mmCIF file with all atom_site columns, C-alpha atoms in Angstrom:
data_model
loop_
_atom_site.group_PDB
_atom_site.id
_atom_site.type_symbol
_atom_site.label_atom_id
_atom_site.label_alt_id
_atom_site.label_comp_id
_atom_site.label_asym_id
_atom_site.label_entity_id
_atom_site.label_seq_id
_atom_site.pdbx_PDB_ins_code
_atom_site.Cartn_x
_atom_site.Cartn_y
_atom_site.Cartn_z
_atom_site.occupancy
_atom_site.B_iso_or_equiv
_atom_site.pdbx_formal_charge
_atom_site.auth_seq_id
_atom_site.auth_comp_id
_atom_site.auth_asym_id
_atom_site.auth_atom_id
_atom_site.pdbx_PDB_model_num
ATOM 1   C CA . MET A 1 1   ? 6.210   0.186   10.798  1.00 77.00 ? 8   MET A CA 1
ATOM 2   C CA . LYS A 1 2   ? 2.485   -0.043  11.217  1.00 87.00 ? 9   LYS A CA 1
ATOM 3   C CA . ILE A 1 3   ? 0.289   3.049   11.565  1.00 88.00 ? 10  ILE A CA 1
ATOM 4   C CA . SER A 1 4   ? -3.435  3.263   12.202  1.00 91.00 ? 11  SER A CA 1
ATOM 5   C CA . LEU A 1 5   ? -5.842  5.672   10.550  1.00 90.00 ? 12  LEU A CA 1
ATOM 6   C CA . LYS A 1 6   ? -6.178  7.423   13.894  1.00 92.00 ? 13  LYS A CA 1
ATOM 7   C CA . GLU A 1 7   ? -2.394  7.885   14.179  1.00 93.00 ? 14  GLU A CA 1
ATOM 8   C CA . LEU A 1 8   ? -2.204  9.114   10.596  1.00 91.00 ? 15  LEU A CA 1
ATOM 9   C CA . ALA A 1 9   ? -5.040  11.573  11.252  1.00 93.00 ? 16  ALA A CA 1
ATOM 10  C CA . SER A 1 10  ? -3.371  12.768  14.440  1.00 93.00 ? 17  SER A CA 1
ATOM 11  C CA . THR A 1 11  ? -0.140  13.509  12.548  1.00 92.00 ? 18  THR A CA 1
ATOM 12  C CA . LEU A 1 12  ? -2.063  15.313  9.801   1.00 92.00 ? 19  LEU A CA 1
ATOM 13  C CA . ALA A 1 13  ? -3.966  17.380  12.368  1.00 94.00 ? 20  ALA A CA 1
ATOM 14  C CA . GLU A 1 14  ? -0.764  18.351  14.161  1.00 93.00 ? 21  GLU A CA 1
ATOM 15  C CA . LYS A 1 15  ? 1.123   19.290  10.990  1.00 93.00 ? 22  LYS A CA 1
ATOM 16  C CA . LYS A 1 16  ? -1.723  21.117  9.221   1.00 92.00 ? 23  LYS A CA 1
ATOM 17  C CA . GLY A 1 17  ? -3.538  22.780  12.139  1.00 92.00 ? 24  GLY A CA 1
ATOM 18  C CA . MET A 1 18  ? -6.718  20.753  11.749  1.00 93.00 ? 25  MET A CA 1
ATOM 19  C CA . THR A 1 19  ? -8.795  19.184  14.469  1.00 94.00 ? 26  THR A CA 1
ATOM 20  C CA . GLU A 1 20  ? -8.259  15.445  14.873  1.00 94.00 ? 27  GLU A CA 1
ATOM 21  C CA . LYS A 1 21  ? -11.901 14.900  13.939  1.00 95.00 ? 28  LYS A CA 1
ATOM 22  C CA . GLU A 1 22  ? -11.475 16.829  10.638  1.00 95.00 ? 29  GLU A CA 1
ATOM 23  C CA . ALA A 1 23  ? -8.209  15.039  9.877   1.00 94.00 ? 30  ALA A CA 1
ATOM 24  C CA . TYR A 1 24  ? -9.716  11.617  10.622  1.00 94.00 ? 31  TYR A CA 1
ATOM 25  C CA . ALA A 1 25  ? -12.683 12.371  8.336   1.00 95.00 ? 32  ALA A CA 1
ATOM 26  C CA . PHE A 1 26  ? -10.263 13.421  5.572   1.00 94.00 ? 33  PHE A CA 1
ATOM 27  C CA . VAL A 1 27  ? -8.048  10.337  5.915   1.00 93.00 ? 34  VAL A CA 1
ATOM 28  C CA . LYS A 1 28  ? -11.046 8.004   6.051   1.00 93.00 ? 35  LYS A CA 1
ATOM 29  C CA . SER A 1 29  ? -12.573 9.683   2.973   1.00 93.00 ? 36  SER A CA 1
ATOM 30  C CA . MET A 1 30  ? -9.288  9.414   1.092   1.00 91.00 ? 37  MET A CA 1
ATOM 31  C CA . PHE A 1 31  ? -9.087  5.673   1.717   1.00 91.00 ? 38  PHE A CA 1
ATOM 32  C CA . THR A 1 32  ? -12.756 5.270   0.801   1.00 93.00 ? 39  THR A CA 1
ATOM 33  C CA . VAL A 1 33  ? -12.095 6.974   -2.541  1.00 92.00 ? 40  VAL A CA 1
ATOM 34  C CA . VAL A 1 34  ? -9.117  4.657   -3.141  1.00 92.00 ? 41  VAL A CA 1
ATOM 35  C CA . ARG A 1 35  ? -11.149 1.557   -2.186  1.00 93.00 ? 42  ARG A CA 1
ATOM 36  C CA . ASN A 1 36  ? -14.039 2.603   -4.445  1.00 94.00 ? 43  ASN A CA 1
ATOM 37  C CA . GLY A 1 37  ? -11.662 3.264   -7.339  1.00 93.00 ? 44  GLY A CA 1
ATOM 38  C CA . ILE A 1 38  ? -10.059 -0.145  -6.939  1.00 94.00 ? 45  ILE A CA 1
ATOM 39  C CA . ASP A 1 39  ? -13.493 -1.770  -6.714  1.00 93.00 ? 46  ASP A CA 1
ATOM 40  C CA . THR A 1 40  ? -14.967 -0.036  -9.770  1.00 95.00 ? 47  THR A CA 1
ATOM 41  C CA . GLU A 1 41  ? -11.959 0.588   -12.018 1.00 94.00 ? 48  GLU A CA 1
ATOM 42  C CA . GLY A 1 42  ? -9.491  -2.029  -10.764 1.00 94.00 ? 49  GLY A CA 1
ATOM 43  C CA . LYS A 1 43  ? -6.782  0.638   -10.609 1.00 95.00 ? 50  LYS A CA 1
ATOM 44  C CA . VAL A 1 44  ? -5.986  3.851   -8.720  1.00 95.00 ? 51  VAL A CA 1
ATOM 45  C CA . LYS A 1 45  ? -3.054  6.113   -9.571  1.00 94.00 ? 52  LYS A CA 1
ATOM 46  C CA . MET A 1 46  ? -1.960  8.578   -6.896  1.00 92.00 ? 53  MET A CA 1
ATOM 47  C CA . ASN A 1 47  ? 0.500   11.169  -8.178  1.00 89.00 ? 54  ASN A CA 1
ATOM 48  C CA . GLY A 1 48  ? 3.615   11.283  -6.044  1.00 85.00 ? 55  GLY A CA 1
ATOM 49  C CA . LEU A 1 49  ? 2.881   7.881   -4.532  1.00 89.00 ? 56  LEU A CA 1
ATOM 50  C CA . GLY A 1 50  ? 2.163   5.209   -7.108  1.00 92.00 ? 57  GLY A CA 1
ATOM 51  C CA . THR A 1 51  ? -0.473  2.929   -8.582  1.00 94.00 ? 58  THR A CA 1
ATOM 52  C CA . PHE A 1 52  ? -2.684  0.375   -6.856  1.00 94.00 ? 59  PHE A CA 1
ATOM 53  C CA . LYS A 1 53  ? -3.906  -2.208  -9.348  1.00 95.00 ? 60  LYS A CA 1
ATOM 54  C CA . VAL A 1 54  ? -5.902  -5.445  -9.173  1.00 95.00 ? 61  VAL A CA 1
ATOM 55  C CA . ILE A 1 55  ? -4.185  -8.244  -11.073 1.00 95.00 ? 62  ILE A CA 1
ATOM 56  C CA . ASP A 1 56  ? -5.288  -11.789 -11.871 1.00 95.00 ? 63  ASP A CA 1
ATOM 57  C CA . VAL A 1 57  ? -3.140  -14.634 -10.593 1.00 94.00 ? 64  VAL A CA 1
ATOM 58  C CA . ALA A 1 58  ? -3.546  -17.781 -12.699 1.00 96.00 ? 65  ALA A CA 1
ATOM 59  C CA . ASN A 1 59  ? -4.109  -21.318 -11.414 1.00 97.00 ? 66  ASN A CA 1
ATOM 60  C CA . ARG A 1 60  ? -0.844  -23.084 -10.690 1.00 96.00 ? 67  ARG A CA 1
ATOM 61  C CA . ASP A 1 61  ? 0.304   -26.590 -9.893  1.00 96.00 ? 68  ASP A CA 1
ATOM 62  C CA . SER A 1 62  ? 2.022   -27.373 -6.628  1.00 96.00 ? 69  SER A CA 1
ATOM 63  C CA . VAL A 1 63  ? 2.837   -30.285 -4.355  1.00 95.00 ? 70  VAL A CA 1
ATOM 64  C CA . ASP A 1 64  ? 1.257   -30.907 -0.951  1.00 94.00 ? 71  ASP A CA 1
ATOM 65  C CA . VAL A 1 65  ? 4.316   -31.000 1.326   1.00 93.00 ? 72  VAL A CA 1
ATOM 66  C CA . ASN A 1 66  ? 2.581   -33.382 3.748   1.00 94.00 ? 73  ASN A CA 1
ATOM 67  C CA . THR A 1 67  ? 1.566   -36.035 1.228   1.00 95.00 ? 74  THR A CA 1
ATOM 68  C CA . GLY A 1 68  ? 3.671   -35.373 -1.875  1.00 94.00 ? 75  GLY A CA 1
ATOM 69  C CA . GLU A 1 69  ? 0.428   -35.305 -3.861  1.00 96.00 ? 76  GLU A CA 1
ATOM 70  C CA . ARG A 1 70  ? 0.140   -32.885 -6.791  1.00 96.00 ? 77  ARG A CA 1
ATOM 71  C CA . VAL A 1 71  ? -2.503  -30.202 -6.248  1.00 96.00 ? 78  VAL A CA 1
ATOM 72  C CA . THR A 1 72  ? -3.798  -27.197 -8.162  1.00 96.00 ? 79  THR A CA 1
ATOM 73  C CA . ILE A 1 73  ? -3.866  -23.868 -6.385  1.00 95.00 ? 80  ILE A CA 1
ATOM 74  C CA . ASN A 1 74  ? -6.827  -21.878 -7.689  1.00 96.00 ? 81  ASN A CA 1
ATOM 75  C CA . GLY A 1 75  ? -6.274  -18.520 -9.302  1.00 96.00 ? 82  GLY A CA 1
ATOM 76  C CA . HIS A 1 76  ? -7.330  -15.368 -7.512  1.00 95.00 ? 83  HIS A CA 1
ATOM 77  C CA . LYS A 1 77  ? -7.145  -11.609 -7.643  1.00 94.00 ? 84  LYS A CA 1
ATOM 78  C CA . LYS A 1 78  ? -4.321  -9.724  -5.965  1.00 94.00 ? 85  LYS A CA 1
ATOM 79  C CA . LEU A 1 79  ? -3.781  -6.055  -5.157  1.00 93.00 ? 86  LEU A CA 1
ATOM 80  C CA . ASN A 1 80  ? -0.462  -4.843  -6.503  1.00 94.00 ? 87  ASN A CA 1
ATOM 81  C CA . PHE A 1 81  ? 1.284   -1.547  -5.685  1.00 92.00 ? 88  PHE A CA 1
ATOM 82  C CA . THR A 1 82  ? 3.874   0.012   -7.991  1.00 93.00 ? 89  THR A CA 1
ATOM 83  C CA . ALA A 1 83  ? 5.647   3.013   -6.534  1.00 90.00 ? 90  ALA A CA 1
ATOM 84  C CA . GLU A 1 84  ? 6.231   6.084   -8.649  1.00 91.00 ? 91  GLU A CA 1
ATOM 85  C CA . LYS A 1 85  ? 9.825   6.541   -9.725  1.00 88.00 ? 92  LYS A CA 1
ATOM 86  C CA . ALA A 1 86  ? 10.649  9.255   -7.137  1.00 85.00 ? 93  ALA A CA 1
ATOM 87  C CA . LEU A 1 87  ? 9.298   7.155   -4.243  1.00 84.00 ? 94  LEU A CA 1
ATOM 88  C CA . ALA A 1 88  ? 11.079  4.024   -5.471  1.00 84.00 ? 95  ALA A CA 1
ATOM 89  C CA . GLU A 1 89  ? 14.323  5.987   -5.738  1.00 85.00 ? 96  GLU A CA 1
ATOM 90  C CA . LEU A 1 90  ? 13.833  7.328   -2.201  1.00 82.00 ? 97  LEU A CA 1
ATOM 91  C CA . VAL A 1 91  ? 13.392  3.815   -0.832  1.00 79.00 ? 98  VAL A CA 1
ATOM 92  C CA . ASN A 1 92  ? 16.274  2.415   -2.853  1.00 80.00 ? 99  ASN A CA 1
ATOM 93  C CA . HIS A 1 93  ? 18.573  5.315   -1.920  1.00 77.00 ? 100 HIS A CA 1
ATOM 94  C CA . ARG A 1 94  ? 17.852  4.908   1.799   1.00 70.00 ? 101 ARG A CA 1
ATOM 95  C CA . HIS A 1 95  ? 18.425  1.180   1.567   1.00 65.00 ? 102 HIS A CA 1
ATOM 96  C CA . ALA A 1 96  ? 21.460  1.310   -0.732  1.00 65.00 ? 103 ALA A CA 1
ATOM 97  C CA . GLY A 1 97  ? 23.252  -1.996  -0.764  1.00 60.00 ? 104 GLY A CA 1
ATOM 98  C CA . LYS A 1 98  ? 20.205  -3.812  0.631   1.00 57.00 ? 105 LYS A CA 1
ATOM 99  C CA . LYS A 1 99  ? 17.700  -5.611  -1.547  1.00 51.00 ? 106 LYS A CA 1
ATOM 100 C CA . VAL A 1 100 ? 14.251  -4.114  -1.056  1.00 44.00 ? 107 VAL A CA 1
ATOM 101 C CA . LYS A 1 101 ? 11.159  -5.445  -2.759  1.00 47.00 ? 108 LYS A CA 1
ATOM 102 C CA . MET A 1 102 ? 8.652   -2.631  -3.272  1.00 43.00 ? 109 MET A CA 1
ATOM 103 C CA . GLU A 1 103 ? 5.706   -4.869  -2.410  1.00 42.00 ? 110 GLU A CA 1
ATOM 104 C CA . ASN A 1 104 ? 7.284   -5.499  1.000   1.00 39.00 ? 111 ASN A CA 1
ATOM 105 C CA . ALA A 1 105 ? 8.275   -1.856  1.437   1.00 41.00 ? 112 ALA A CA 1
ATOM 106 C CA . GLY A 1 106 ? 4.839   -0.633  0.363   1.00 41.00 ? 113 GLY A CA 1
ATOM 107 C CA . GLY A 1 107 ? 3.665   -0.330  3.957   1.00 46.00 ? 114 GLY A CA 1
ATOM 108 C CA . GLY A 1 108 ? 6.700   1.807   4.700   1.00 48.00 ? 115 GLY A CA 1
ATOM 109 C CA . TRP A 1 109 ? 5.333   4.824   2.849   1.00 47.00 ? 116 TRP A CA 1
ATOM 110 C CA . LEU A 1 110 ? 2.744   5.273   5.572   1.00 47.00 ? 117 LEU A CA 1
ATOM 111 C CA . GLY A 1 111 ? 5.465   5.733   8.124   1.00 48.00 ? 118 GLY A CA 1
ATOM 112 C CA . LYS A 1 112 ? 7.180   8.268   5.876   1.00 46.00 ? 119 LYS A CA 1
ATOM 113 C CA . LEU A 1 113 ? 3.980   10.353  5.812   1.00 46.00 ? 120 LEU A CA 1
ATOM 114 C CA . LYS A 1 114 ? 4.875   11.634  9.275   1.00 39.00 ? 121 LYS A CA 1
ATOM 115 C CA . LYS A 1 115 ? 7.908   13.322  7.726   1.00 46.00 ? 122 LYS A CA 1
ATOM 116 C CA . TRP A 1 116 ? 6.132   14.462  4.530   1.00 45.00 ? 123 TRP A CA 1
ATOM 117 C CA . PHE A 1 117 ? 3.252   16.378  6.137   1.00 37.00 ? 124 PHE A CA 1
#
């Protein structure tokens, strides 16, 4: 599920009795704080949700599938999300018997916010 900031703000406004303008300003500010924390500290921990952390990915060797030639893929930075235990258990409980990778399910928490507010 994909949700925009506007949709998230609309849900917040409805559930908490705020105007959509106030809710949008709050949501936008919250994401700005997270972005700034990631930019300056490389890590943001949100209680009840999890931790966003910048990690370094090293150079690695690969093979060009078109030519068979060996190539080096340059290292880069990557944003990683690790869910807090309670959120991970919620996801794993709801998807019992199915393999769920948290990095792929990470976007799913936004959809769950509609139920949490």
